[in-house]
Each structure stands twice: as structure tokens, then as C-alpha cells.
Amino acid sequence: MAEIELKPCPFCGGKAEVILTGNSITGYSKVDVRCYCCGMGRTYKKIKGMSSDTIRSQVAKKWNRRADDVSEENRN
Ligand SMILES: [Zn+2]
């Protein structure tokens, strides 16, 4: 499965990364997308029963959508 590329941080243009924290006991995962540069990030919780590839691509989609929204707002 091809990995979706994360858009750069909408605030500073820095590189963002997906950080996956799994919990094998509960089966839940915590997923952070965090910008290395300014520390801006989002946390997505309670994603159950998905492979880490699926989680990564889902979170990447959400992040990219948000990155689009923010740059849209900044244009005005
Ligand atoms: Zn940033």
C-alpha cells in the first residue's frame, strides 16, 4: 500500500510526521501528527482494529484536508 505524503505544516511550512502509539492491551491506538518546526499538532485517538498502514493513510488524509483549510483561510 502506497503511503500518502503529508502536506507541510499549514502554519510554518515545516515537515510534519505521523507518530503512532499503539496499545496492544486495549487494541486502541493514539496517533499524533506533529510539526517538527513549530510543534503544532493534532491527536487522533481510538482507532481500533486497523493496520498501522491504514491508520497512517487515514490520518494523513485528515491532516492534508486541514492543511488545505488553513491555507484557504490565510489567503484572505
Ligand atoms: Zn509548523
JSON list of C-alpha atoms and ligand atoms in Angstrom, two decimals:
[
{"chain": "A", "resi": 1, "resn": "MET", "atom": "CA", "xyz": [0.00, 0.00, 0.00]},
{"chain": "A", "resi": 2, "resn": "ALA", "atom": "CA", "xyz": [1.37, 3.35, -1.01]},
{"chain": "A", "resi": 3, "resn": "GLU", "atom": "CA", "xyz": [1.95, 5.77, 1.78]},
{"chain": "A", "resi": 4, "resn": "ILE", "atom": "CA", "xyz": [0.18, 9.09, 1.49]},
{"chain": "A", "resi": 5, "resn": "GLU", "atom": "CA", "xyz": [2.51, 12.01, 1.71]},
{"chain": "A", "resi": 6, "resn": "LEU", "atom": "CA", "xyz": [1.78, 14.51, 4.44]},
{"chain": "A", "resi": 7, "resn": "LYS", "atom": "CA", "xyz": [1.42, 18.09, 3.43]},
{"chain": "A", "resi": 8, "resn": "PRO", "atom": "CA", "xyz": [3.74, 20.52, 5.16]},
{"chain": "A", "resi": 9, "resn": "CYS", "atom": "CA", "xyz": [2.54, 22.30, 8.28]},
{"chain": "A", "resi": 10, "resn": "PRO", "atom": "CA", "xyz": [-0.08, 24.92, 7.31]},
{"chain": "A", "resi": 11, "resn": "PHE", "atom": "CA", "xyz": [1.32, 27.38, 9.84]},
{"chain": "A", "resi": 12, "resn": "CYS", "atom": "CA", "xyz": [5.04, 27.35, 9.23]},
{"chain": "A", "resi": 13, "resn": "GLY", "atom": "CA", "xyz": [5.54, 25.12, 6.20]},
{"chain": "A", "resi": 14, "resn": "GLY", "atom": "CA", "xyz": [7.67, 22.75, 8.23]},
{"chain": "A", "resi": 15, "resn": "LYS", "atom": "CA", "xyz": [7.81, 19.00, 7.92]},
{"chain": "A", "resi": 16, "resn": "ALA", "atom": "CA", "xyz": [5.07, 17.03, 9.64]},
{"chain": "A", "resi": 17, "resn": "GLU", "atom": "CA", "xyz": [5.20, 13.45, 10.77]},
{"chain": "A", "resi": 18, "resn": "VAL", "atom": "CA", "xyz": [2.76, 10.77, 11.89]},
{"chain": "A", "resi": 19, "resn": "ILE", "atom": "CA", "xyz": [3.58, 9.34, 15.29]},
{"chain": "A", "resi": 20, "resn": "LEU", "atom": "CA", "xyz": [1.81, 6.14, 16.11]},
{"chain": "A", "resi": 21, "resn": "THR", "atom": "CA", "xyz": [1.40, 4.93, 19.68]},
{"chain": "A", "resi": 22, "resn": "GLY", "atom": "CA", "xyz": [-0.16, 1.54, 19.86]},
{"chain": "A", "resi": 23, "resn": "ASN", "atom": "CA", "xyz": [-1.66, -0.18, 22.86]},
{"chain": "A", "resi": 24, "resn": "SER", "atom": "CA", "xyz": [-1.71, -3.92, 22.42]},
{"chain": "A", "resi": 25, "resn": "ILE", "atom": "CA", "xyz": [-3.78, -4.45, 25.56]},
{"chain": "A", "resi": 26, "resn": "THR", "atom": "CA", "xyz": [-6.77, -2.34, 24.60]},
{"chain": "A", "resi": 27, "resn": "GLY", "atom": "CA", "xyz": [-6.23, -2.58, 20.87]},
{"chain": "A", "resi": 28, "resn": "TYR", "atom": "CA", "xyz": [-6.55, 1.16, 20.60]},
{"chain": "A", "resi": 29, "resn": "SER", "atom": "CA", "xyz": [-4.02, 3.42, 19.04]},
{"chain": "A", "resi": 30, "resn": "LYS", "atom": "CA", "xyz": [-3.19, 7.03, 19.57]},
{"chain": "A", "resi": 31, "resn": "VAL", "atom": "CA", "xyz": [-2.00, 8.86, 16.52]},
{"chain": "A", "resi": 32, "resn": "ASP", "atom": "CA", "xyz": [-0.30, 12.22, 16.51]},
{"chain": "A", "resi": 33, "resn": "VAL", "atom": "CA", "xyz": [0.54, 14.34, 13.56]},
{"chain": "A", "resi": 34, "resn": "ARG", "atom": "CA", "xyz": [3.11, 16.83, 14.67]},
{"chain": "A", "resi": 35, "resn": "CYS", "atom": "CA", "xyz": [5.11, 19.54, 13.02]},
{"chain": "A", "resi": 36, "resn": "TYR", "atom": "CA", "xyz": [8.82, 19.35, 13.75]},
{"chain": "A", "resi": 37, "resn": "CYS", "atom": "CA", "xyz": [9.23, 23.04, 13.24]},
{"chain": "A", "resi": 38, "resn": "CYS", "atom": "CA", "xyz": [6.59, 24.86, 15.33]},
{"chain": "A", "resi": 39, "resn": "GLY", "atom": "CA", "xyz": [5.22, 21.91, 17.31]},
{"chain": "A", "resi": 40, "resn": "MET", "atom": "CA", "xyz": [1.69, 22.36, 16.04]},
{"chain": "A", "resi": 41, "resn": "GLY", "atom": "CA", "xyz": [-0.10, 19.08, 16.02]},
{"chain": "A", "resi": 42, "resn": "ARG", "atom": "CA", "xyz": [-3.25, 17.09, 16.18]},
{"chain": "A", "resi": 43, "resn": "THR", "atom": "CA", "xyz": [-4.02, 13.94, 18.09]},
{"chain": "A", "resi": 44, "resn": "TYR", "atom": "CA", "xyz": [-6.39, 11.33, 16.79]},
{"chain": "A", "resi": 45, "resn": "LYS", "atom": "CA", "xyz": [-7.49, 8.73, 19.27]},
{"chain": "A", "resi": 46, "resn": "LYS", "atom": "CA", "xyz": [-9.25, 5.42, 19.49]},
{"chain": "A", "resi": 47, "resn": "ILE", "atom": "CA", "xyz": [-8.67, 3.95, 16.12]},
{"chain": "A", "resi": 48, "resn": "LYS", "atom": "CA", "xyz": [-9.40, 0.31, 16.61]},
{"chain": "A", "resi": 49, "resn": "GLY", "atom": "CA", "xyz": [-8.69, -2.74, 14.57]},
{"chain": "A", "resi": 50, "resn": "MET", "atom": "CA", "xyz": [-6.80, -1.04, 11.78]},
{"chain": "A", "resi": 51, "resn": "SER", "atom": "CA", "xyz": [-3.39, -1.86, 10.48]},
{"chain": "A", "resi": 52, "resn": "SER", "atom": "CA", "xyz": [-0.81, 0.82, 11.05]},
{"chain": "A", "resi": 53, "resn": "ASP", "atom": "CA", "xyz": [-0.71, 1.45, 7.29]},
{"chain": "A", "resi": 54, "resn": "THR", "atom": "CA", "xyz": [-4.43, 2.15, 7.25]},
{"chain": "A", "resi": 55, "resn": "ILE", "atom": "CA", "xyz": [-4.19, 4.41, 10.26]},
{"chain": "A", "resi": 56, "resn": "ARG", "atom": "CA", "xyz": [-1.35, 6.35, 8.72]},
{"chain": "A", "resi": 57, "resn": "SER", "atom": "CA", "xyz": [-3.14, 6.93, 5.46]},
{"chain": "A", "resi": 58, "resn": "GLN", "atom": "CA", "xyz": [-6.39, 7.91, 7.18]},
{"chain": "A", "resi": 59, "resn": "VAL", "atom": "CA", "xyz": [-4.65, 10.39, 9.43]},
{"chain": "A", "resi": 60, "resn": "ALA", "atom": "CA", "xyz": [-2.65, 11.73, 6.50]},
{"chain": "A", "resi": 61, "resn": "LYS", "atom": "CA", "xyz": [-5.89, 12.40, 4.63]},
{"chain": "A", "resi": 62, "resn": "LYS", "atom": "CA", "xyz": [-7.35, 14.27, 7.60]},
{"chain": "A", "resi": 63, "resn": "TRP", "atom": "CA", "xyz": [-4.18, 16.27, 8.07]},
{"chain": "A", "resi": 64, "resn": "ASN", "atom": "CA", "xyz": [-3.99, 17.18, 4.41]},
{"chain": "A", "resi": 65, "resn": "ARG", "atom": "CA", "xyz": [-7.60, 18.31, 4.39]},
{"chain": "A", "resi": 66, "resn": "ARG", "atom": "CA", "xyz": [-6.90, 20.53, 7.38]},
{"chain": "A", "resi": 67, "resn": "ALA", "atom": "CA", "xyz": [-3.76, 21.89, 5.78]},
{"chain": "A", "resi": 68, "resn": "ASP", "atom": "CA", "xyz": [-5.87, 22.89, 2.78]},
{"chain": "A", "resi": 69, "resn": "ASP", "atom": "CA", "xyz": [-8.49, 24.54, 5.01]},
{"chain": "A", "resi": 70, "resn": "VAL", "atom": "CA", "xyz": [-5.96, 26.59, 6.89]},
{"chain": "A", "resi": 71, "resn": "SER", "atom": "CA", "xyz": [-4.15, 27.84, 3.81]},
{"chain": "A", "resi": 72, "resn": "GLU", "atom": "CA", "xyz": [-7.55, 28.76, 2.39]},
{"chain": "A", "resi": 73, "resn": "GLU", "atom": "CA", "xyz": [-8.28, 30.89, 5.48]},
{"chain": "A", "resi": 74, "resn": "ASN", "atom": "CA", "xyz": [-4.89, 32.54, 5.37]},
{"chain": "A", "resi": 75, "resn": "ARG", "atom": "CA", "xyz": [-5.42, 33.67, 1.81]},
{"chain": "A", "resi": 76, "resn": "ASN", "atom": "CA", "xyz": [-7.96, 36.35, 2.83]},
{"chain": "B", "resi": 1, "resn": "ZN", "atom": "ZN", "xyz": [4.70, 24.10, 11.83]}
]
